[in-house]
Coordinates of C-alpha atoms in Angstrom, one line a residue:
X1 CA 4.6 -39.5 9.5
X2 CA 4.6 -38.2 5.2
X3 CA 1.3 -38.7 5.6
X4 CA 1.0 -36.1 8.1
X5 CA 3.2 -33.3 6.9
X6 CA 1.8 -33.4 3.4
X7 CA -2.2 -33.4 4.4
X8 CA -1.0 -30.9 6.5
X9 CA 1.3 -28.7 3.5
X10 CA -1.9 -29.1 1.4
X11 CA -4.5 -27.7 4.2
X12 CA -1.9 -25.1 4.4
X13 CA -2.1 -23.6 1.2
X14 CA -5.3 -24.4 0.2
X15 CA -6.1 -21.6 3.3
X16 CA -3.6 -19.4 1.3
X17 CA -6.3 -20.1 -1.3
X18 CA -9.0 -19.6 -0.1
X19 CA -7.7 -16.0 2.1
X20 CA -6.5 -14.7 -1.3
X21 CA -8.9 -15.3 -3.0
X22 CA -11.5 -13.8 -0.5
X23 CA -9.9 -10.7 -0.1
X24 CA -9.3 -10.1 -3.6
X25 CA -6.3 -10.5 -6.0
X26 CA -3.5 -8.1 -5.1
X27 CA -2.9 -5.4 -6.7
X28 CA -0.6 -2.6 -7.5
X29 CA -1.7 1.5 -6.7
X30 CA -0.2 2.8 -9.7
X31 CA -1.5 5.8 -9.0
X32 CA 1.1 7.7 -7.9
X33 CA 2.8 10.5 -10.5
X34 CA 2.5 13.7 -9.8
X35 CA 0.9 15.1 -13.6
X36 CA 0.7 18.7 -11.7
X37 CA -1.4 21.2 -9.4
X38 CA -5.0 22.5 -10.9
X39 CA -6.7 25.7 -10.4
X40 CA -10.6 25.3 -8.3
X41 CA -11.7 27.3 -6.7
X42 CA -11.6 28.6 -3.2
X43 CA -11.9 26.2 -0.8
X44 CA -10.7 22.7 -2.5
X45 CA -13.2 20.2 -2.9
X46 CA -12.4 16.9 -3.5
X47 CA -15.5 16.9 -6.2
X48 CA -13.9 21.0 -8.1
X49 CA -10.5 18.9 -7.8
X50 CA -10.9 15.4 -9.7
X51 CA -12.7 17.2 -12.4
X52 CA -9.7 19.8 -13.2
X53 CA -8.1 17.0 -12.5
X54 CA -10.3 14.2 -15.4
X55 CA -10.7 17.5 -17.8
X56 CA -6.6 18.3 -17.5
X57 CA -4.9 15.3 -18.2
X58 CA -7.4 12.9 -19.4
X59 CA -6.7 8.8 -19.1
X60 CA -3.4 9.5 -16.7
X61 CA -5.1 10.4 -14.2
X62 CA -6.6 8.4 -11.5
X63 CA -6.4 10.9 -8.7
X64 CA -7.1 14.6 -7.3
X65 CA -6.0 15.4 -4.1
X66 CA -6.5 18.7 -2.2
X67 CA -3.8 18.7 -0.6
X68 CA -2.1 21.4 1.8
X69 CA 0.8 23.6 1.5
X70 CA 1.9 25.4 3.7
X71 CA -0.9 27.6 4.2
X72 CA -2.3 27.4 0.6
X73 CA -4.8 24.1 -0.4
X74 CA -3.9 23.3 -3.8
X75 CA -5.4 20.7 -6.1
X76 CA -2.6 17.8 -6.8
X77 CA -3.8 16.2 -9.8
X78 CA -1.6 12.0 -9.8
X79 CA -1.9 9.5 -11.8
X80 CA -0.2 6.2 -13.7
X81 CA 3.3 6.8 -14.8

């Protein structure tokens, strides 16, 4: 009976390891700190927003997003803390 229990634990462990490896190692998405706004021509595009955030924030930048505030669209820069 103990052999069956040990085999079940080993099989479960191997399957969990395979699942994690096949999906990649889980990583923390630390790109959530608001770094400020960036002025881009209207209408805001992801390409112009990304370029502006990169030039403004440099290596701290990891994302530039066009977001609607009320009725106006703004380029918001996000980065790592």
